[in-house]
Coordinates of C-alpha atoms and ligand atoms in Angstrom, one line a residue:
X1 CA -54.5 -147.5 3.0
X2 CA -56.4 -149.6 5.4
X3 CA -58.9 -148.3 8.0
X4 CA -56.7 -148.8 11.1
X5 CA -53.4 -147.6 9.5
X6 CA -53.0 -145.1 12.4
X7 CA -53.3 -147.8 15.0
X8 CA -50.9 -150.1 13.2
X9 CA -48.3 -147.4 12.7
X10 CA -48.6 -146.4 16.3
X11 CA -48.0 -150.1 17.4
X12 CA -44.9 -150.2 15.2
X13 CA -43.6 -146.9 16.6
X14 CA -44.2 -148.0 20.2
X15 CA -42.4 -151.3 19.5
X16 CA -39.4 -149.3 18.2
X17 CA -39.4 -147.2 21.4
X18 CA -39.1 -150.4 23.5
X19 CA -36.1 -151.6 21.4
X20 CA -33.9 -148.5 21.5
X21 CA -33.2 -145.5 23.7
X22 CA -32.5 -143.4 20.7
X23 CA -35.2 -140.9 19.6
X24 CA -34.1 -140.0 16.0
X25 CA -35.6 -137.0 14.1
X26 CA -33.8 -138.1 10.9
X27 CA -34.4 -141.4 9.0
X28 CA -32.5 -142.8 5.9
X29 CA -33.8 -145.4 3.5
X30 CA -30.9 -147.3 1.8
X31 CA -31.7 -148.8 -1.5
X32 CA -30.3 -151.8 -3.5
X33 CA -26.6 -152.3 -2.8
X34 CA -26.4 -149.1 -0.8
X35 CA -26.7 -150.6 2.7
X36 CA -23.1 -150.0 3.7
X37 CA -23.7 -146.7 5.6
X38 CA -25.5 -148.8 8.3
X39 CA -22.2 -150.2 9.3
X40 CA -20.9 -146.8 10.5
X41 CA -23.8 -146.2 12.9
X42 CA -22.5 -146.0 16.5
X43 CA -24.2 -147.3 19.6
X44 CA -26.6 -149.2 17.2
X45 CA -29.7 -151.1 18.0
X46 CA -30.5 -153.5 15.1
X47 CA -34.1 -154.5 14.6
X48 CA -35.1 -156.9 11.8
X49 CA -38.2 -155.9 9.9
X50 CA -39.6 -159.3 10.7
X51 CA -39.8 -158.3 14.3
X52 CA -41.6 -154.9 13.8
X53 CA -45.4 -155.2 13.8
X54 CA -46.8 -154.4 10.4
X55 CA -43.5 -154.0 8.5
X56 CA -43.4 -155.5 5.0
X57 CA -40.4 -157.8 4.4
X58 CA -38.1 -157.3 1.5
X59 CA -37.2 -160.4 -0.5
X60 CA -34.8 -158.7 -2.9
X61 CA -31.1 -159.6 -3.1
X62 CA -29.0 -156.7 -1.9
X63 CA -31.5 -155.6 0.8
X64 CA -30.7 -156.5 4.4
X65 CA -34.3 -155.9 5.7
X66 CA -33.5 -154.4 9.1
X67 CA -33.7 -151.1 11.0
X68 CA -30.5 -149.8 12.4
X69 CA -31.0 -147.0 15.0
X70 CA -28.1 -145.2 16.6
X71 CA -25.8 -142.2 16.0
X72 CA -24.3 -140.9 12.8
X73 CA -21.9 -138.0 13.3
X74 CA -23.4 -137.4 16.7
X75 CA -27.0 -137.2 15.5
X76 CA -29.6 -139.9 16.3
X77 CA -30.7 -141.6 13.1
X78 CA -32.9 -144.5 12.0
X79 CA -31.5 -146.2 9.0
X80 CA -33.7 -148.6 7.0
X81 CA -31.3 -151.1 5.5
X82 CA -33.5 -152.3 2.6
X83 CA -37.1 -151.7 1.7
X84 CA -40.1 -153.5 0.3
X85 CA -41.1 -152.8 -3.3
X86 CA -44.4 -152.5 -5.1
X87 CA -43.2 -155.2 -7.6
X88 CA -42.9 -157.7 -4.8
X89 CA -46.7 -157.7 -4.6
X90 CA -47.1 -155.3 -1.7
X91 CA -49.6 -152.4 -2.1
X92 CA -48.2 -148.9 -2.3
X93 CA -49.6 -148.3 1.2
X94 CA -47.7 -151.4 2.5
X95 CA -44.5 -150.3 0.8
X96 CA -44.9 -146.9 2.5
X97 CA -46.0 -148.3 5.9
X98 CA -42.5 -147.8 7.5
X99 CA -42.7 -144.1 6.8
X100 CA -46.0 -143.8 8.6
X101 CA -44.4 -145.7 11.6
X102 CA -41.3 -143.5 11.5
X103 CA -43.4 -140.4 11.6
X104 CA -45.2 -141.5 14.7
X105 CA -41.8 -142.5 16.1
X106 CA -40.8 -138.8 15.8
X107 CA -39.0 -138.6 12.5
X108 CA -39.2 -135.3 10.7
X109 CA -36.6 -135.5 8.0
X110 CA -36.1 -138.5 5.7
X111 CA -33.4 -139.1 3.2
X112 CA -34.5 -141.7 0.6
X113 CA -32.0 -143.4 -1.7
X114 CA -32.3 -145.8 -4.6
X115 CA -30.4 -147.4 -7.4
X116 CA -31.8 -146.3 -10.8
X117 CA -31.3 -146.1 -14.5
X118 CA -30.0 -142.9 -16.1
X119 CA -32.1 -141.3 -18.9
X120 CA -30.3 -138.0 -19.1
X121 CA -27.4 -138.6 -21.5
X122 CA -25.2 -136.3 -19.5
X123 CA -25.3 -138.8 -16.7
X124 CA -23.0 -141.9 -16.4
X125 CA -23.2 -145.0 -14.2
X126 CA -21.9 -144.2 -10.8
X127 CA -23.3 -140.7 -10.7
X128 CA -25.4 -139.6 -7.7
X129 CA -28.5 -137.6 -8.6
X130 CA -30.3 -135.3 -6.2
X131 CA -34.0 -135.8 -6.9
X132 CA -35.7 -132.5 -7.5
X133 CA -39.2 -133.9 -8.4
X134 CA -40.8 -137.1 -9.5
X135 CA -43.2 -138.5 -12.1
X136 CA -45.7 -141.1 -11.1
X137 CA -48.1 -141.9 -13.9
X138 CA -48.7 -145.5 -12.8
X139 CA -52.1 -144.9 -11.2
X140 CA -50.8 -146.5 -8.0
X141 CA -50.5 -144.3 -5.0
X142 CA -49.9 -145.1 -1.3
X143 CA -52.6 -142.6 -0.1
X144 CA -55.5 -144.3 -1.9
X145 CA -58.1 -145.4 0.6
X146 CA -59.8 -143.8 3.6
X147 CA -57.9 -140.7 4.9
X148 CA -57.0 -140.3 8.6
X149 CA -56.8 -136.6 9.3
X150 CA -54.4 -137.3 12.2
X151 CA -51.8 -138.1 9.5
X152 CA -52.6 -135.4 7.0
X153 CA -55.2 -133.9 4.6
X154 CA -57.2 -135.7 2.1
X155 CA -55.7 -133.9 -0.9
X156 CA -52.1 -133.2 0.0
X157 CA -50.1 -130.7 -2.0
X158 CA -47.1 -132.1 -3.9
X159 CA -45.5 -128.8 -5.0
X160 CA -42.4 -129.5 -3.0
X161 CA -42.1 -133.2 -2.3
X162 CA -38.3 -132.8 -2.2
X163 CA -37.4 -130.0 0.3
X164 CA -35.6 -127.1 -1.3
X165 CA -33.6 -126.4 1.8
X166 CA -32.4 -130.0 1.9
X167 CA -31.5 -129.8 -1.8
X168 CA -29.4 -126.7 -1.2
X169 CA -27.8 -128.3 1.9
X170 CA -27.0 -131.5 -0.1
X171 CA -25.4 -129.4 -2.9
X172 CA -23.4 -127.5 -0.3
X173 CA -22.3 -130.7 1.4
X174 CA -21.3 -132.2 -1.9
X175 CA -19.2 -129.1 -2.9
X176 CA -17.5 -129.2 0.5
X177 CA -16.5 -132.8 0.2
X178 CA -15.7 -132.8 -3.6
X179 CA -18.5 -135.2 -4.4
X180 CA -20.0 -134.8 -7.9
X181 CA -23.7 -134.4 -7.8
X182 CA -26.3 -134.3 -10.6
X183 CA -29.9 -133.1 -10.2
X184 CA -33.0 -134.3 -11.9
X185 CA -36.5 -135.7 -12.1
X186 CA -37.0 -139.4 -11.1
X187 CA -39.7 -141.4 -12.9
X188 CA -41.4 -144.3 -11.1
X189 CA -42.0 -147.5 -12.9
X190 CA -43.6 -150.4 -11.1
X191 CA -41.2 -153.1 -12.4
X192 CA -40.2 -155.8 -11.9
X193 CA -39.1 -155.8 -15.6
X194 CA -36.9 -153.0 -16.8
X195 CA -38.5 -150.6 -19.1
X196 CA -38.7 -150.9 -22.9
X197 CA -36.7 -148.6 -25.1
X198 CA -40.0 -147.0 -26.3
X199 CA -41.0 -146.3 -22.6
X200 CA -37.7 -144.7 -22.0
X201 CA -38.1 -142.4 -25.1
X202 CA -41.6 -141.5 -23.9
X203 CA -40.4 -140.7 -20.4
X204 CA -37.4 -138.7 -21.7
X205 CA -39.9 -136.6 -23.7
X206 CA -41.9 -136.1 -20.4
X207 CA -38.9 -134.7 -18.7
X208 CA -37.5 -137.6 -16.7
X209 CA -33.8 -137.8 -16.0
X210 CA -33.8 -141.2 -14.3
X211 CA -36.1 -144.1 -13.8
X212 CA -36.5 -146.6 -11.0
X213 CA -38.8 -148.9 -9.1
X214 CA -38.9 -147.3 -5.6
X215 CA -38.7 -144.1 -3.6
X216 CA -42.0 -142.5 -4.9
X217 CA -44.2 -144.5 -2.5
X218 CA -42.2 -143.4 0.5
X219 CA -41.6 -139.9 -0.7
X220 CA -45.3 -139.4 -1.4
X221 CA -46.3 -140.6 2.0
X222 CA -43.6 -138.6 3.7
X223 CA -44.7 -135.4 2.0
X224 CA -48.3 -136.1 3.0
X225 CA -47.1 -136.6 6.6
X226 CA -45.4 -133.2 6.6
X227 CA -41.9 -134.6 6.6
X228 CA -38.9 -132.9 4.9
X229 CA -37.7 -135.3 2.1
X230 CA -34.3 -135.5 0.4
X231 CA -34.0 -138.0 -2.4
X232 CA -30.6 -139.3 -3.6
X233 CA -30.6 -141.6 -6.6
X234 CA -27.5 -143.6 -7.6
X235 CA -27.3 -144.1 -11.4
X236 CA -26.3 -147.7 -11.6
X237 CA -26.8 -148.1 -15.4
X238 CA -28.0 -146.2 -18.3
X239 CA -31.7 -146.9 -19.1
X240 CA -32.9 -149.2 -21.8
X241 CA -32.1 -148.0 -25.4
X242 CA -29.6 -145.5 -24.0
X243 CA -27.4 -148.3 -22.7
X244 CA -25.9 -150.5 -25.4
X245 CA -26.0 -153.6 -23.2
X246 CA -28.9 -155.5 -21.6
X247 CA -29.6 -154.9 -17.9
X248 CA -28.9 -157.3 -15.0
X249 CA -29.4 -157.0 -11.2
X250 CA -25.8 -157.9 -10.5
X251 CA -24.6 -155.0 -12.6
X252 CA -26.9 -152.7 -10.6
X253 CA -25.6 -154.1 -7.3
X254 CA -21.9 -153.7 -8.4
X255 CA -22.4 -150.1 -9.5
X256 CA -24.3 -149.3 -6.3
X257 CA -21.6 -150.9 -4.3
X258 CA -19.0 -148.7 -6.0
X259 CA -20.9 -145.6 -5.3
X260 CA -21.7 -146.6 -1.7
X261 CA -18.8 -144.8 -0.1
X262 CA -19.6 -141.4 -1.8
X263 CA -23.2 -141.8 -0.9
X264 CA -22.3 -142.5 2.7
X265 CA -20.1 -139.3 2.8
X266 CA -22.9 -137.2 1.3
X267 CA -25.5 -138.5 3.7
X268 CA -23.2 -138.0 6.7
X269 CA -22.5 -134.4 5.6
X270 CA -26.2 -133.8 5.1
X271 CA -27.2 -135.2 8.5
X272 CA -24.5 -133.1 10.2
X273 CA -25.9 -130.0 8.5
X274 CA -29.6 -130.5 9.5
X275 CA -30.4 -128.1 12.3
X276 CA -30.9 -129.6 15.7
Ligands
HPA1 N1 -34.8 -149.1 -14.5 C1 -35.5 -149.2 -13.4 N2 -35.1 -149.5 -12.2 C2 -33.7 -149.6 -12.1 C3 -32.9 -149.4 -13.2 C4 -33.4 -149.2 -14.5 O1 -32.7 -149.0 -15.5 N3 -31.6 -149.6 -12.7 C5 -31.7 -149.8 -11.4 N4 -33.0 -149.8 -11.0

């Protein structure tokens, strides 16, 4: 975290205020291949990340790299279509920067999605998993550096990164719409290579149900900032050693694409259920 993070996040938030009349309290980050929901936003203002001061740019296939701000089911929302990743060479703080900006823009709830590998053998590609907690043993953390008390406390509590009420609301919404939903612990790996089979065995023993290269930077920052977080992981493949075949990014994108509609329904239902 750099010294003038607050000033830079404020500049980004003020820039967003000049680009849209909407004042969303809810934000959604859409992961690899999951950007489809952005198409259903009404009265949308589309702002490329390139234009937003301080925003990192994503260079990954399947990420559109733009903010879509408008209405979803009658609620103002800010949708991040694509994100930057630690493996692209950004620091964890840079990856999480949009969350700091969204907080100063007025966002209080954030739904973070991703494509990930399934470790839990009861899962199958195409499943959606509600994240109940995460494991980050990488040593990298978006809050390393000087702390600005205007954002949050030096030693933030992480007992409930993923808000229990949002977890219940998502389960309720899934039931109502007949959407199958798994629950589990997401382990963060820096990438860009997929994990080895031994790493997956180790993380399975540690209690991980799924593994991926995103979400944790943003969720950690959002929790620190006092935001309510929901995490929804799309299992696009089984993890190394559990899957019989080797991984490929095109396989991940195809599976995410196939799950996109269900994910969109779930997010819409969740957004509708969040109290005004
Ligand atoms: N591992 C890490 N990240 C991923 C995977 C995986 O198996 N699938 C999609 N993102």
